[in-house]
Amino acid sequence: MHLQTFQNNKDKPTMSLPLLITSTPPSTFSTKKNPLYLLKRPQPSTNHYYSISCNGDGHMEKPLNLDRRDVLLGLGGLYGSTLSFHSSNIANAKPIQPPNIGDCGPANLPANVIGQSDCCPPNSKIVDFKFPPKSSPLRQRRPAHLVGDEYMEKYARATALMKQLDPSDPRNFMQQANVHCAYCDGAYVQVLDVHNSWLFFPWHRFYLYFYERILGKLIGDETFALPFWNYDTPAGMSIPRMYVDRPALFDSLRDPAHQPPALVDFNYNLVDTNETREQRIKNNLTIMYRQVVLSRTPRLFLGAPYRAGEAPDPGAGSFELVPHNIVHLWVGDRAQPNLQDMGIFYSAARDPIFFAHHANVDRIWYIWRGLGGKNRRDYTDRDWLNAGFLFYDENAQLVRVKISDCLDIRKLRYTYEDVALPWLNAKPKPTEKGSSKRTADEFGTVSRTLSSTIRAKVKRPRRNRSKMEKERQEEVIVVDGIECRTDVLGKFDVYINVDDEYVGNPGRSEFVGSFVNVPHGHSRKDANGNAVKMTTRLRLGITDCLDNIGADGDGEIVVTMTSVAGNGADIAVGALRIEFDP
Ligand code: C2O
């Protein structure tokens, strides 16, 4: 039996395969010698692998679909010899490791790719990250709609210079755009995707940090800071002028219908709606409130843990889904097959507006942490803190960073201008306790697609929770076993106890959030060439919603899920339940 997943020579591991065991699993395992067992499934016709829990009893965990990169990671010497897969050790033994650039392979991209499809950076010697000197100037990131001409000129010039660098220079604009492609389309062995997990905020923080310093260096300005697209305030909700007016910051692959003065729509379902500007602004602010203020735990806001060896895309945090993903889809050109540039991750960073979008994403993380509350804090899990990546810096040095280095932006010597947060009070209104009788069956155990609306009853393990209890723990609705293709756009909305007439109204308290997949790579193929889907999960805080709709005393709620963009038949849901965070 041999591995069938390697597509070409570049994909082949160069080391031997000591951990690959064929046929049937052994009945006992030594946890000491071989830390990771990847067993080929007995049926030779599939490319599915099982990950085995080595807790001494040969207990087999649920099967994982792994591709060649997952296989490689077990062989690449990435783990210390003491690693054990015993579940109690998992929490501090499996940080995602920086990629081995020499192993960067072809990204898995959809058909109709525009331009080059190889996203790998040049290789070179790696140095460890060092903080910039404390005495270096603090770069202040300002709202893109408020900066003056002089700044725009400077920023456009820096970007133009970046575009003129030699194409093989890792600081060249296209090389920088490809950094994003490589880290989200499965080009690397282990970090298959920096989206849909707790890697999202810190990875993008580093990405901008280096990008900003490269721009500054090119114009000899140590104080240069990126602007942020302040779309969370009414005056900032259209594409900032400079991204349209300045050729270096312009991108022709954007939706022509969304040029200024069009206002971004955080409830965008790929169709332009005709509500008034006032209504659009109000909805956007309410959505901001829901996605930022009501996501009170690290897991709800930052996304789900993603450790070495695990399947990618365990679950995005609230703000990553909405409005981050939505802004990507809204800017991308609907006339392009893949909503290039912004609407698909391999090409998103080819649009300079990407960096203003992400400066705002980064800013919102910073603000979220400062909002107070018992659970609004970063993860303290060591697998998060020690997760590592590689970036080229302003001197074209390849730098190894880890998440714990990026948690204090002052140490990174940048900051955000303080601006008003009009969404802080944009609470959805409490609604009358639903008058119509809502009945639905329990979800059951069979996975269903969203080709039609799903309505299901979910039992609540606790009711009438005290104020203190609510502050301590957030009640969470978990939409589990979501299966969808990574390379296909999809969106569905989730409501609690909603009456039909209010479905689609983002101002309602019953609307608790959305699942949004922005197309990205690493779609795996099974032996028959069919795409292997990603399995992910959506977790939404519902404590405030339940109070607002007068349902905290109820022993069960009715959850409604409805597909609003893409093809509902492409997304399946496996289970629904309530959990408490953290
Ligand atoms: Cu890496 Cu906005 O995406």
XYZ file of C-alpha atoms and ligand atoms in Angstrom:
585
model
C 0.000 0.000 0.000
C 1.330 3.422 -0.771
C 0.256 6.972 -0.324
C -1.934 8.221 -3.094
C -2.223 11.781 -1.964
C 1.053 13.144 -3.252
C 0.350 14.941 -6.461
C 3.845 15.639 -7.725
C 7.477 15.454 -6.741
C 7.352 18.659 -4.832
C 4.712 17.109 -2.645
C 6.690 14.077 -1.719
C 8.138 13.950 1.721
C 11.877 13.731 1.682
C 12.144 11.727 4.845
C 11.206 8.172 5.460
C 7.754 7.260 6.613
C 8.300 5.637 9.976
C 4.886 6.485 11.304
C 2.755 5.236 8.515
C 1.218 1.990 9.405
C -0.879 0.093 6.968
C -3.713 -2.362 7.374
C -5.183 -2.615 10.800
C -4.403 -0.550 13.837
C -2.211 -2.215 16.421
C -3.986 -2.985 19.622
C -1.541 -1.187 21.852
C 0.531 1.909 21.375
C 3.653 3.269 22.878
C 3.181 6.909 23.603
C 6.855 7.479 24.206
C 8.517 6.641 20.932
C 6.238 7.510 18.100
C 4.164 10.465 19.026
C 1.837 10.512 16.119
C 0.259 7.573 14.445
C -1.424 8.099 11.179
C -3.059 4.983 10.061
C -4.210 4.296 6.622
C -7.731 3.123 6.670
C -8.240 -0.543 5.864
C -10.199 0.226 2.688
C -7.483 0.857 0.101
C -9.646 2.932 -2.176
C -9.895 5.966 0.037
C -7.469 8.574 1.185
C -8.894 8.930 4.656
C -6.622 8.645 7.634
C -7.433 8.069 11.218
C -5.771 9.920 13.979
C -5.195 7.684 16.905
C -5.366 8.617 20.494
C -2.375 7.107 22.237
C -3.730 6.984 25.686
C -2.628 3.462 26.297
C -5.851 1.686 25.571
C -5.698 1.846 21.821
C -8.831 3.883 21.863
C -9.579 5.200 18.419
C -10.798 8.692 18.030
C -13.193 9.786 15.388
C -11.772 9.678 11.893
C -10.212 12.762 10.411
C -9.870 13.456 6.760
C -6.250 14.278 6.245
C -4.399 15.235 3.139
C -0.747 14.997 2.243
C 0.120 17.964 4.405
C -1.449 16.454 7.449
C 0.498 13.343 6.774
C 3.695 15.274 6.354
C 3.318 17.087 9.585
C 3.619 13.857 11.448
C 6.929 13.253 9.758
C 8.543 16.618 9.805
C 10.150 16.471 13.216
C 7.860 19.201 14.400
C 7.213 17.697 17.761
C 9.326 17.111 20.780
C 9.766 13.473 21.618
C 7.672 13.776 24.718
C 4.509 14.633 22.882
C 1.657 12.439 23.794
C -1.791 12.468 22.348
C -3.354 11.715 25.658
C -6.233 14.098 25.821
C -5.132 15.650 29.087
C -1.903 16.771 27.460
C -3.436 18.215 24.359
C -3.892 21.679 25.819
C -0.218 22.480 25.975
C 1.560 20.335 23.494
C 0.359 21.245 20.064
C 0.902 24.831 19.014
C 0.813 25.368 15.267
C 4.427 25.660 14.156
C 5.858 28.155 11.675
C 5.819 26.601 8.220
C 8.893 25.181 6.595
C 9.117 27.412 3.568
C 11.027 24.758 1.678
C 7.904 22.613 1.907
C 5.606 25.235 0.481
C 3.637 23.508 -2.230
C 1.084 24.524 -4.785
C -1.931 26.146 -3.215
C -5.255 24.504 -3.849
C -7.059 27.093 -5.863
C -10.339 27.032 -7.699
C -10.629 27.014 -11.469
C -10.514 30.385 -13.264
C -7.641 31.739 -11.222
C -6.565 35.180 -12.391
C -2.805 35.658 -12.598
C -0.224 33.464 -10.990
C -1.268 30.607 -8.769
C 2.027 29.852 -7.060
C 1.955 31.660 -3.736
C 5.213 30.437 -2.239
C 7.681 33.010 -0.952
C 11.428 32.797 -1.559
C 13.331 30.835 1.061
C 16.043 32.232 3.276
C 17.626 32.118 6.707
C 15.205 32.593 9.581
C 15.753 34.952 12.497
C 13.685 35.220 15.648
C 11.387 38.170 16.088
C 12.607 41.102 18.161
C 10.424 43.938 19.359
C 11.195 47.305 17.811
C 13.144 49.534 20.214
C 11.005 51.204 22.854
C 12.387 54.522 21.725
C 11.143 54.111 18.146
C 8.207 56.315 17.140
C 4.690 55.127 17.814
C 2.889 54.802 14.485
C -0.666 56.029 14.723
C -3.205 54.381 12.462
C -5.938 56.834 11.499
C -9.403 56.473 9.937
C -9.024 56.289 6.152
C -11.875 58.733 5.554
C -10.260 61.416 7.740
C -6.657 61.489 6.562
C -5.477 64.476 4.539
C -4.021 64.804 1.060
C -0.471 64.747 2.226
C -0.956 61.403 3.912
C -2.774 59.933 0.906
C 0.038 61.041 -1.325
C 2.620 59.428 0.902
C 0.698 56.174 1.251
C 0.069 55.962 -2.501
C 3.735 56.607 -3.184
C 4.831 53.909 -0.740
C 2.447 51.414 -2.338
C 3.634 52.347 -5.821
C 7.221 51.766 -4.720
C 6.256 48.413 -3.317
C 4.731 47.464 -6.644
C 7.937 48.501 -8.416
C 10.226 46.304 -6.344
C 11.765 43.376 -8.161
C 9.133 40.623 -8.450
C 11.436 38.232 -6.604
C 11.854 40.620 -3.655
C 9.750 39.260 -0.777
C 8.649 42.844 -0.072
C 7.236 43.300 -3.554
C 3.495 44.011 -3.520
C 2.544 40.767 -5.260
C 4.830 38.754 -3.004
C 3.106 40.345 -0.044
C -0.320 39.531 -1.456
C 0.836 35.960 -1.905
C 1.704 35.680 1.768
C -2.026 35.723 2.377
C -2.639 33.174 -0.351
C -0.021 30.763 0.995
C -1.396 30.919 4.516
C -5.005 30.315 3.614
C -4.984 28.018 0.654
C -3.116 25.046 1.979
C 0.314 25.754 0.513
C 2.009 24.941 3.796
C 2.435 21.669 5.555
C 0.880 22.547 8.854
C -0.725 25.969 8.868
C -3.352 25.023 6.351
C -5.470 28.052 6.963
C -5.278 31.086 9.189
C -9.011 31.696 8.931
C -11.892 30.052 10.769
C -9.980 29.617 14.014
C -8.175 31.388 16.837
C -5.256 32.106 14.470
C -7.280 34.697 12.607
C -6.665 37.881 14.609
C -3.016 37.379 15.567
C -1.897 36.151 12.153
C -3.408 39.164 10.423
C -1.960 41.496 13.074
C 1.531 40.322 12.215
C 0.826 40.429 8.516
C -0.080 44.131 8.730
C 2.726 44.903 11.129
C 5.344 43.825 8.619
C 3.506 45.242 5.618
C 3.279 48.640 7.302
C 6.957 48.685 8.148
C 7.909 47.751 4.603
C 5.869 50.683 3.281
C 7.476 53.026 5.824
C 10.931 51.861 4.938
C 10.342 52.423 1.220
C 9.588 56.090 1.804
C 12.089 56.490 4.626
C 9.394 57.300 7.172
C 9.610 55.530 10.501
C 6.297 57.002 11.604
C 4.314 55.718 8.644
C 1.135 53.924 9.684
C -1.571 52.203 7.657
C -5.011 53.807 7.632
C -7.991 51.841 8.950
C -11.248 51.555 7.096
C -13.539 52.900 9.777
C -16.698 51.212 8.433
C -18.120 50.931 11.927
C -18.993 54.623 11.905
C -21.567 56.226 9.559
C -19.123 58.593 7.829
C -16.730 55.731 7.135
C -19.104 53.195 5.627
C -18.189 53.654 1.971
C -14.949 52.693 0.273
C -12.505 55.408 1.347
C -11.884 57.878 -1.464
C -8.167 57.333 -1.779
C -8.730 53.699 -2.782
C -10.664 54.967 -5.759
C -8.768 58.152 -6.612
C -5.152 57.093 -6.292
C -4.021 54.704 -9.001
C -1.603 52.842 -6.700
C -4.428 52.133 -4.235
C -7.095 51.375 -6.800
C -8.071 47.890 -7.910
C -10.270 47.337 -10.959
C -11.557 44.032 -9.615
C -14.163 45.475 -7.288
C -17.920 45.530 -7.519
C -18.800 48.599 -9.634
C -22.090 48.932 -7.741
C -20.231 49.372 -4.476
C -18.139 52.389 -5.311
C -18.611 55.451 -3.140
C -21.032 56.731 -2.044
C -22.537 53.226 -1.670
C -22.608 52.174 1.981
C -21.234 48.822 2.999
C -23.964 46.377 4.019
C -23.059 44.091 6.922
C -26.128 42.045 6.095
C -25.076 41.655 2.457
C -26.358 38.494 0.806
C -24.830 39.170 -2.622
C -27.901 41.156 -3.583
C -28.202 44.930 -3.280
C -31.212 45.869 -1.204
C -32.925 49.212 -1.340
C -33.306 50.285 2.248
C -32.600 53.938 2.989
C -29.146 55.106 3.982
C -30.417 55.714 7.518
C -31.755 52.192 7.734
C -28.532 50.720 6.345
C -26.479 52.618 8.911
C -28.768 51.571 11.729
C -28.606 47.930 10.710
C -24.830 48.036 10.413
C -24.458 49.488 13.884
C -26.808 46.914 15.388
C -24.841 44.159 13.699
C -21.602 45.636 15.069
C -23.099 45.620 18.543
C -24.168 42.003 18.218
C -20.875 40.773 16.770
C -18.566 42.670 19.127
C -20.331 43.517 22.366
C -22.396 40.339 22.649
C -19.459 38.020 21.932
C -18.110 38.028 25.419
C -15.680 35.133 25.564
C -12.373 34.437 23.809
C -13.884 31.528 22.025
C -16.912 33.429 20.776
C -14.908 36.425 19.635
C -11.504 35.070 18.640
C -12.552 31.720 17.217
C -12.040 28.075 18.105
C -8.748 26.421 19.067
C -6.733 25.048 16.164
C -3.776 22.891 17.187
C -1.064 21.160 15.257
C -2.291 18.084 13.492
C -5.934 19.030 13.626
C -8.140 19.595 10.634
C -8.276 23.298 9.697
C -11.348 25.532 10.046
C -12.590 24.459 13.498
C -14.758 27.565 13.723
C -14.457 31.305 13.244
C -15.098 33.949 15.857
C -18.046 36.314 15.561
C -16.280 39.282 14.018
C -14.397 37.190 11.517
C -17.709 35.911 10.141
C -19.535 39.219 10.247
C -18.633 41.809 9.189
C -15.100 40.735 8.217
C -16.153 38.079 5.713
C -19.041 40.192 4.523
C -16.773 43.139 3.724
C -14.654 40.802 1.584
C -17.692 39.644 -0.353
C -19.124 43.146 -0.671
C -15.940 44.633 -2.157
C -15.187 41.746 -4.536
C -16.488 41.928 -8.082
C -19.652 39.863 -8.542
C -18.972 39.719 -12.263
C -15.850 37.637 -11.625
C -16.273 33.886 -11.256
C -14.693 33.932 -7.774
C -15.533 37.451 -6.644
C -11.925 38.525 -7.176
C -10.089 40.234 -5.772
C -11.431 40.700 -2.267
C -14.110 38.008 -2.354
C -11.774 35.029 -2.373
C -8.749 34.610 -0.173
C -6.049 33.722 -2.698
C -6.403 37.132 -4.374
C -7.862 39.270 -1.560
C -4.612 40.993 -0.594
C -3.971 42.070 -4.191
C -6.436 44.838 -3.457
C -4.718 47.503 -1.338
C -7.988 48.074 0.488
C -7.423 44.687 2.116
C -4.929 46.310 4.468
C -7.281 49.104 5.533
C -10.005 46.516 6.070
C -7.700 44.457 8.232
C -6.377 47.445 10.130
C -9.976 47.931 11.232
C -10.366 44.254 12.072
C -7.223 44.516 14.173
C -8.486 47.680 15.824
C -11.778 46.043 16.743
C -9.887 43.212 18.467
C -7.985 45.850 20.437
C -11.236 47.621 21.339
C -13.082 44.425 22.218
C -10.454 43.526 24.780
C -10.859 46.912 26.388
C -14.637 46.711 26.707
C -14.443 45.105 30.134
C -16.339 42.125 31.496
C -15.070 39.007 33.085
C -14.474 37.021 29.937
C -13.466 39.584 27.351
C -9.813 38.661 27.313
C -7.354 36.858 25.107
C -6.809 33.146 25.310
C -4.223 32.046 27.845
C -3.918 28.606 26.246
C -0.274 27.894 25.496
C -1.066 26.376 22.157
C -2.395 29.758 21.144
C 0.400 31.792 22.709
C 3.096 29.607 21.178
C 1.622 29.225 17.709
C 4.142 30.544 15.218
C 4.420 31.970 11.719
C 7.029 33.380 9.360
C 7.022 36.786 7.697
C 9.519 38.858 5.757
C 10.327 42.137 7.458
C 11.252 45.542 6.048
C 14.851 44.396 5.611
C 13.816 41.294 3.669
C 14.735 39.114 6.625
C 12.594 36.077 7.242
C 11.311 36.396 10.812
C 9.819 33.768 13.084
C 7.046 35.140 15.308
C 4.724 33.662 17.872
C 1.323 34.874 18.941
C 2.455 35.910 22.416
C 4.625 38.573 20.731
C 1.695 40.435 19.247
C -0.691 40.871 22.148
C 0.493 44.307 23.180
C 0.381 46.688 20.236
C 2.383 49.322 22.124
C 5.271 46.909 22.147
C 4.844 46.649 18.393
C 5.035 50.451 18.382
C 1.732 51.286 16.782
C -1.597 52.485 18.040
C -5.047 53.537 16.846
C -6.508 56.976 16.888
C -9.384 57.098 19.347
C -12.602 57.660 17.480
C -16.254 57.426 18.475
C -17.839 53.980 18.698
C -21.440 54.677 17.686
C -22.286 50.972 17.820
C -21.559 50.653 21.531
C -25.180 51.509 22.299
C -26.810 50.072 19.210
C -28.608 47.313 21.097
C -31.280 45.446 19.232
C -34.633 46.296 20.814
C -36.336 43.904 23.188
C -39.257 42.359 21.392
C -42.666 41.351 22.615
C -42.758 37.740 23.639
C -43.666 35.956 20.435
C -47.391 35.688 20.040
C -47.569 32.974 17.454
C -47.172 29.390 18.576
C -43.810 28.102 17.489
C -43.598 24.413 17.218
C -40.826 22.363 15.755
C -39.374 18.922 16.174
C -36.020 18.364 17.730
C -33.153 18.447 15.286
C -32.446 14.766 15.709
C -29.303 12.974 14.697
C -29.432 13.114 10.928
C -27.483 15.809 9.121
C -29.571 18.043 6.844
C -28.757 20.509 4.121
C -30.022 24.059 4.007
C -31.759 23.562 0.695
C -34.779 24.579 2.707
C -35.105 26.440 6.000
C -34.366 24.353 9.064
C -36.455 24.921 12.150
C -35.732 22.824 15.222
C -36.448 22.769 18.911
C -33.463 22.792 21.277
C -33.619 21.980 24.986
C -32.038 24.424 27.414
C -30.124 22.762 30.243
C -30.597 25.796 32.529
C -33.235 28.446 32.682
C -33.913 31.629 34.634
C -30.210 32.119 35.127
C -29.185 34.705 37.696
C -27.469 37.908 36.664
C -24.240 36.692 38.206
C -24.425 33.415 36.373
C -24.979 35.245 33.112
C -21.923 37.378 33.723
C -19.862 34.338 34.512
C -20.969 32.224 31.591
C -22.424 32.952 28.216
C -25.169 30.735 26.891
C -24.172 29.572 23.432
C -26.099 27.961 20.630
C -23.808 25.535 18.846
C -24.540 24.702 15.232
C -22.340 21.677 14.943
C -21.167 19.417 12.153
C -21.451 22.109 9.495
C -20.180 20.583 6.297
C -19.439 22.675 3.286
C -16.973 22.933 0.475
C -14.211 25.385 1.283
C -14.078 26.716 -2.253
C -17.731 27.621 -2.508
C -19.396 30.688 -1.118
C -22.141 30.095 1.397
C -24.087 31.997 4.025
C -26.902 31.158 6.379
C -28.579 33.168 9.139
C -29.583 31.917 12.576
C -32.576 33.055 14.625
C -34.081 32.148 17.971
C -37.887 31.960 18.336
C -38.442 34.101 15.281
C -41.771 34.676 13.577
C -41.585 34.333 9.804
C -42.332 37.975 9.185
C -39.107 39.030 10.915
C -36.758 36.685 9.121
C -34.222 38.786 7.190
C -34.431 41.770 9.540
C -31.014 42.403 11.104
C -32.437 44.850 13.618
C -34.371 42.129 15.424
C -33.201 40.584 18.669
C -34.117 37.135 17.379
C -31.351 37.358 14.752
C -28.304 35.952 16.556
C -25.716 35.620 13.790
C -24.641 34.131 10.489
C -22.336 31.511 9.088
C -20.338 32.871 6.150
C -17.821 30.963 4.082
C -15.516 33.056 1.944
C -14.107 30.723 -0.708
C -10.576 29.575 0.033
C -8.384 26.657 -0.886
C -7.289 23.434 0.693
C -10.282 21.571 -0.611
C -9.181 18.008 -0.452
C -10.134 15.473 -3.046
C -11.127 11.948 -2.237
C -10.034 8.987 -4.350
C -12.813 9.678 -6.827
C -11.770 13.267 -7.294
C -14.684 14.659 -5.336
C -14.035 17.579 -3.031
C -13.736 16.612 0.625
C -15.703 19.140 2.579
C -14.626 21.057 5.603
C -16.332 20.346 8.863
C -16.735 23.327 11.056
C -19.015 24.757 13.672
C -20.786 27.969 14.467
C -21.123 29.157 18.061
C -23.264 32.160 18.861
C -23.798 33.838 22.223
C -27.519 34.081 22.975
C -27.722 35.286 26.581
C -28.903 38.789 25.669
C -31.158 37.555 22.926
C -32.985 35.290 25.363
C -33.534 38.194 27.750
C -34.618 40.475 24.934
C -37.193 38.065 23.593
C -38.409 37.024 27.039
C -37.308 33.416 26.655
C -34.887 32.957 29.542
C -37.552 31.153 31.521
C -38.267 28.660 28.762
C -37.012 25.098 28.809
C -36.632 25.051 25.045
C -36.136 27.410 22.143
C -36.823 27.133 18.450
C -33.817 27.732 16.207
C -34.348 28.791 12.607
C -31.547 28.541 10.047
C -31.964 29.780 6.545
C -29.602 29.960 3.589
C -29.266 33.488 2.233
C -26.357 33.361 -0.209
C -24.778 30.614 -2.233
C -26.567 27.340 -2.655
C -28.171 26.030 0.541
C -27.822 22.507 -0.772
C -24.034 22.894 -0.507
C -24.138 23.298 3.268
C -25.256 20.676 5.744
C -25.782 20.986 9.481
C -25.205 18.000 11.745
C -26.453 18.950 15.212
C -27.759 21.710 17.441
C -27.187 22.126 21.141
C -26.672 24.622 23.951
C -23.331 25.043 25.715
C -21.937 27.488 28.227
C -18.764 29.527 27.721
C -16.098 29.573 28.925
Cu -7.141 36.631 5.672
Cu -9.753 39.208 5.517
O -8.688 37.682 5.355
